[in-house]
Amino acid sequence: MDTTDAPQLIEHVNHSVNFTPNDTKWIPGSARFVAMGIYPKATGALTIFGLNQGELKTHAVLEKTHGIKCGTFGASALEDRHLATGDYGGVMSVCGAPEIVTGGRDGCIRVWDVRVSEPVVTLAPKEQDTARDCWTVCFGNSYNDVERCVVGGYDNGDIKMFDLRTNTLRWETNCQNGVVNVQFDRKDIEMNKLLVTTLESKFRVYDLRTFHPEQGFACMTEKAHKSTIWQGRFLPQNRDLFMTGGGNGGFNLYK
């Protein structure tokens, strides 16, 4: 591959931490980000960092009862910047977010409104005895006040898309390897692209505007990192660019 004309990635700053980071999120409208993970003693780590004149400063350090697996600002208003986290104890912690989606070991996908104690939508497998672990979920297709769908990825390679307007299964497929991350290129437009990363070094990009009645959505499969691809993220400023993060410590940028 000729990389002479490829985008160049230049390290701006680095910082060592004393925990295993599982997720990082920029705090909206600021030069700060939050890193979430697990300490060696299995407690949760949540640290806020800020950029200051080319250096990374630590603004806050919190320790939780259980290791933190993921977090999001996606369900919070921009001015509120409330963080929702999910931990290894099965606990969801939300401060101010109006709506959030979760997946669990029971195979259920649940949509929550934090103003009530019970989920507003529960998407459960037909046979609970054969339910597979739901490892990852995301919202998408939210281009108006009515339409919205949820995609879930499972440990056996299943990918399922649910229509929340009709509360039905819209599409499903199997990619043969456990699905660890799913993401729409943008959740607030008509569904366009879906990035799926899995175990065994593979990721898939689905074209959600090209559907075959028998074969499903068109997709492209690629192998990378020589390890599990734990994360995949689209660049907000250009949805044709996305990056994957592998278990080998590497990052790949694709267009």
Short mmCIF file of N, CA and C in Angstrom, two decimals, residues 5-91:
data_model
loop_
_atom_site.label_atom_id
_atom_site.label_comp_id
_atom_site.label_asym_id
_atom_site.label_seq_id
_atom_site.Cartn_x
_atom_site.Cartn_y
_atom_site.Cartn_z
N ASP A 5 0.66 9.59 0.17
CA ASP A 5 -0.39 10.60 0.15
C ASP A 5 -1.44 10.38 1.24
N ALA A 6 -1.18 9.45 2.15
CA ALA A 6 -2.15 9.14 3.20
C ALA A 6 -2.11 10.21 4.29
N PRO A 7 -3.20 10.37 5.04
CA PRO A 7 -3.18 11.32 6.17
C PRO A 7 -2.11 10.93 7.18
N GLN A 8 -1.46 11.93 7.75
CA GLN A 8 -0.42 11.70 8.74
C GLN A 8 -0.97 11.93 10.14
N LEU A 9 -0.71 11.00 11.04
CA LEU A 9 -1.14 11.11 12.43
C LEU A 9 0.06 11.49 13.28
N ILE A 10 -0.02 12.63 13.94
CA ILE A 10 1.08 13.14 14.75
C ILE A 10 0.64 13.17 16.20
N GLU A 11 1.43 12.55 17.07
CA GLU A 11 1.09 12.53 18.50
C GLU A 11 1.22 13.93 19.08
N HIS A 12 0.16 14.36 19.74
CA HIS A 12 0.15 15.69 20.35
C HIS A 12 0.65 15.65 21.80
N VAL A 13 0.16 14.67 22.56
CA VAL A 13 0.55 14.54 23.96
C VAL A 13 0.24 13.12 24.40
N ASN A 14 0.99 12.61 25.37
CA ASN A 14 0.68 11.31 25.95
C ASN A 14 0.81 11.37 27.45
N HIS A 15 0.16 10.43 28.11
CA HIS A 15 0.13 10.44 29.57
C HIS A 15 -0.07 9.01 30.07
N SER A 16 0.73 8.57 31.00
CA SER A 16 0.61 7.23 31.58
C SER A 16 -0.40 7.25 32.72
N VAL A 17 -1.19 6.17 32.83
CA VAL A 17 -2.17 6.05 33.90
C VAL A 17 -1.93 4.74 34.65
N ASN A 18 -2.43 4.68 35.88
CA ASN A 18 -2.21 3.50 36.72
C ASN A 18 -3.42 2.57 36.73
N PHE A 19 -4.23 2.63 35.66
CA PHE A 19 -5.36 1.73 35.51
C PHE A 19 -5.49 1.33 34.05
N THR A 20 -6.31 0.31 33.80
CA THR A 20 -6.57 -0.12 32.41
C THR A 20 -7.71 0.71 31.85
N PRO A 21 -7.45 1.59 30.87
CA PRO A 21 -8.53 2.41 30.31
C PRO A 21 -9.39 1.61 29.34
N ASN A 22 -10.69 1.59 29.59
CA ASN A 22 -11.63 0.88 28.72
C ASN A 22 -12.36 1.81 27.75
N ASP A 23 -12.46 3.09 28.11
CA ASP A 23 -13.18 4.03 27.25
C ASP A 23 -12.71 5.44 27.56
N THR A 24 -12.73 6.30 26.55
CA THR A 24 -12.46 7.73 26.73
C THR A 24 -13.50 8.51 25.93
N LYS A 25 -13.91 9.63 26.47
CA LYS A 25 -14.88 10.48 25.80
C LYS A 25 -14.51 11.95 26.00
N TRP A 26 -14.52 12.72 24.90
CA TRP A 26 -14.36 14.17 25.02
C TRP A 26 -15.58 14.74 25.74
N ILE A 27 -15.34 15.68 26.65
CA ILE A 27 -16.43 16.40 27.30
C ILE A 27 -16.91 17.48 26.34
N PRO A 28 -18.18 17.46 25.95
CA PRO A 28 -18.67 18.38 24.91
C PRO A 28 -18.37 19.84 25.22
N GLY A 29 -17.94 20.56 24.20
CA GLY A 29 -17.72 22.00 24.31
C GLY A 29 -16.54 22.38 25.18
N SER A 30 -15.56 21.50 25.33
CA SER A 30 -14.41 21.81 26.19
C SER A 30 -13.16 21.16 25.64
N ALA A 31 -12.02 21.51 26.23
CA ALA A 31 -10.75 20.88 25.88
C ALA A 31 -10.39 19.82 26.90
N ARG A 32 -11.40 19.17 27.46
CA ARG A 32 -11.20 18.13 28.46
C ARG A 32 -11.81 16.82 27.99
N PHE A 33 -11.32 15.73 28.57
CA PHE A 33 -11.91 14.42 28.28
C PHE A 33 -11.87 13.58 29.55
N VAL A 34 -12.71 12.55 29.57
CA VAL A 34 -12.78 11.66 30.71
C VAL A 34 -12.31 10.28 30.29
N ALA A 35 -11.45 9.68 31.10
CA ALA A 35 -10.97 8.32 30.86
C ALA A 35 -11.57 7.41 31.92
N MET A 36 -12.10 6.26 31.47
CA MET A 36 -12.79 5.33 32.36
C MET A 36 -12.17 3.95 32.24
N GLY A 37 -12.07 3.24 33.36
CA GLY A 37 -11.46 1.92 33.30
C GLY A 37 -11.52 1.19 34.62
N ILE A 38 -10.52 0.36 34.85
CA ILE A 38 -10.50 -0.50 36.04
C ILE A 38 -9.10 -0.54 36.62
N TYR A 39 -9.01 -0.39 37.96
CA TYR A 39 -7.74 -0.50 38.67
C TYR A 39 -7.37 -1.97 38.85
N PRO A 40 -6.09 -2.26 39.15
CA PRO A 40 -5.69 -3.66 39.37
C PRO A 40 -6.47 -4.37 40.47
N LYS A 41 -6.99 -3.62 41.43
CA LYS A 41 -7.78 -4.23 42.52
C LYS A 41 -9.27 -4.33 42.16
N ALA A 42 -9.60 -4.13 40.87
CA ALA A 42 -10.94 -4.33 40.31
C ALA A 42 -11.93 -3.23 40.66
N THR A 43 -11.48 -2.10 41.20
CA THR A 43 -12.36 -0.96 41.41
C THR A 43 -12.36 -0.08 40.16
N GLY A 44 -13.37 0.79 40.08
CA GLY A 44 -13.54 1.60 38.89
C GLY A 44 -12.70 2.87 38.92
N ALA A 45 -12.19 3.23 37.75
CA ALA A 45 -11.38 4.44 37.60
C ALA A 45 -12.09 5.42 36.69
N LEU A 46 -12.18 6.67 37.13
CA LEU A 46 -12.75 7.74 36.31
C LEU A 46 -11.91 8.99 36.54
N THR A 47 -11.20 9.41 35.51
CA THR A 47 -10.29 10.55 35.61
C THR A 47 -10.60 11.56 34.52
N ILE A 48 -10.63 12.84 34.90
CA ILE A 48 -10.86 13.92 33.94
C ILE A 48 -9.53 14.61 33.65
N PHE A 49 -9.19 14.68 32.38
CA PHE A 49 -7.97 15.34 31.94
C PHE A 49 -8.33 16.58 31.12
N GLY A 50 -7.42 17.56 31.12
CA GLY A 50 -7.62 18.76 30.32
C GLY A 50 -6.34 19.16 29.62
N LEU A 51 -6.49 19.68 28.40
CA LEU A 51 -5.35 20.19 27.64
C LEU A 51 -5.08 21.63 28.05
N ASN A 52 -3.82 21.92 28.35
CA ASN A 52 -3.43 23.26 28.78
C ASN A 52 -2.05 23.58 28.25
N GLN A 53 -1.99 24.41 27.20
CA GLN A 53 -0.74 24.86 26.60
C GLN A 53 0.16 23.68 26.23
N GLY A 54 -0.45 22.70 25.56
CA GLY A 54 0.32 21.57 25.06
C GLY A 54 0.59 20.48 26.08
N GLU A 55 0.09 20.63 27.29
CA GLU A 55 0.29 19.63 28.33
C GLU A 55 -1.06 19.08 28.78
N LEU A 56 -1.01 17.87 29.34
CA LEU A 56 -2.21 17.21 29.84
C LEU A 56 -2.25 17.32 31.35
N LYS A 57 -3.27 17.99 31.86
CA LYS A 57 -3.42 18.19 33.29
C LYS A 57 -4.55 17.33 33.84
N THR A 58 -4.36 16.80 35.04
CA THR A 58 -5.40 16.00 35.70
C THR A 58 -6.31 16.93 36.50
N HIS A 59 -7.60 16.91 36.19
CA HIS A 59 -8.55 17.81 36.86
C HIS A 59 -9.29 17.11 38.00
N ALA A 60 -9.56 15.82 37.86
CA ALA A 60 -10.30 15.11 38.90
C ALA A 60 -10.03 13.62 38.78
N VAL A 61 -9.97 12.95 39.94
CA VAL A 61 -9.77 11.50 39.98
C VAL A 61 -10.83 10.90 40.90
N LEU A 62 -11.61 9.95 40.37
CA LEU A 62 -12.65 9.29 41.16
C LEU A 62 -12.44 7.78 41.12
N GLU A 63 -12.73 7.12 42.23
CA GLU A 63 -12.66 5.67 42.30
C GLU A 63 -14.03 5.11 42.66
N LYS A 64 -14.51 4.14 41.88
CA LYS A 64 -15.82 3.56 42.07
C LYS A 64 -15.72 2.11 42.57
N THR A 65 -16.85 1.57 43.01
CA THR A 65 -16.86 0.22 43.58
C THR A 65 -16.48 -0.84 42.55
N HIS A 66 -17.01 -0.71 41.33
CA HIS A 66 -16.75 -1.69 40.27
C HIS A 66 -16.04 -1.03 39.10
N GLY A 67 -15.26 -1.83 38.38
CA GLY A 67 -14.59 -1.33 37.19
C GLY A 67 -15.59 -0.79 36.18
N ILE A 68 -15.22 0.28 35.49
CA ILE A 68 -16.11 0.93 34.52
C ILE A 68 -15.76 0.45 33.12
N LYS A 69 -16.77 -0.04 32.40
CA LYS A 69 -16.56 -0.58 31.06
C LYS A 69 -16.76 0.46 29.97
N CYS A 70 -17.71 1.37 30.15
CA CYS A 70 -18.03 2.31 29.07
C CYS A 70 -18.70 3.54 29.64
N GLY A 71 -18.80 4.57 28.82
CA GLY A 71 -19.48 5.80 29.21
C GLY A 71 -19.89 6.59 27.99
N THR A 72 -20.85 7.50 28.18
CA THR A 72 -21.32 8.30 27.06
C THR A 72 -21.91 9.62 27.54
N PHE A 73 -21.74 10.66 26.72
CA PHE A 73 -22.45 11.92 26.90
C PHE A 73 -23.61 12.03 25.90
N GLY A 74 -23.85 10.96 25.13
CA GLY A 74 -24.77 11.01 24.01
C GLY A 74 -26.21 11.31 24.38
N ALA A 75 -26.64 10.98 25.59
CA ALA A 75 -28.03 11.18 25.96
C ALA A 75 -28.24 12.47 26.75
N SER A 76 -27.20 13.29 26.86
CA SER A 76 -27.26 14.49 27.67
C SER A 76 -27.31 15.73 26.79
N ALA A 77 -27.98 16.77 27.27
CA ALA A 77 -27.98 18.05 26.57
C ALA A 77 -26.57 18.63 26.56
N LEU A 78 -26.24 19.38 25.51
CA LEU A 78 -24.89 19.90 25.34
C LEU A 78 -24.47 20.77 26.51
N GLU A 79 -25.40 21.59 27.01
CA GLU A 79 -25.03 22.50 28.09
C GLU A 79 -24.92 21.78 29.43
N ASP A 80 -25.55 20.61 29.58
CA ASP A 80 -25.51 19.89 30.85
C ASP A 80 -24.25 19.04 30.99
N ARG A 81 -23.87 18.35 29.91
CA ARG A 81 -22.67 17.51 29.88
C ARG A 81 -22.68 16.46 31.00
N HIS A 82 -23.79 15.75 31.12
CA HIS A 82 -23.91 14.68 32.11
C HIS A 82 -23.37 13.38 31.52
N LEU A 83 -22.63 12.66 32.32
CA LEU A 83 -22.00 11.41 31.88
C LEU A 83 -22.78 10.21 32.41
N ALA A 84 -23.03 9.25 31.53
CA ALA A 84 -23.63 7.97 31.92
C ALA A 84 -22.57 6.89 31.78
N THR A 85 -22.45 6.01 32.78
CA THR A 85 -21.43 4.95 32.75
C THR A 85 -22.07 3.60 33.02
N GLY A 86 -21.42 2.55 32.51
CA GLY A 86 -21.81 1.18 32.81
C GLY A 86 -20.63 0.44 33.39
N ASP A 87 -20.85 -0.34 34.45
CA ASP A 87 -19.72 -0.98 35.11
C ASP A 87 -19.83 -2.50 35.08
N TYR A 88 -18.78 -3.16 35.57
CA TYR A 88 -18.71 -4.62 35.55
C TYR A 88 -19.65 -5.26 36.56
N GLY A 89 -20.24 -4.48 37.44
CA GLY A 89 -21.20 -5.01 38.39
C GLY A 89 -22.62 -5.01 37.86
N GLY A 90 -22.79 -4.61 36.59
CA GLY A 90 -24.12 -4.56 36.01
C GLY A 90 -24.90 -3.31 36.37
N VAL A 91 -24.21 -2.31 36.92
CA VAL A 91 -24.88 -1.09 37.38
C VAL A 91 -24.72 0.01 36.33
#
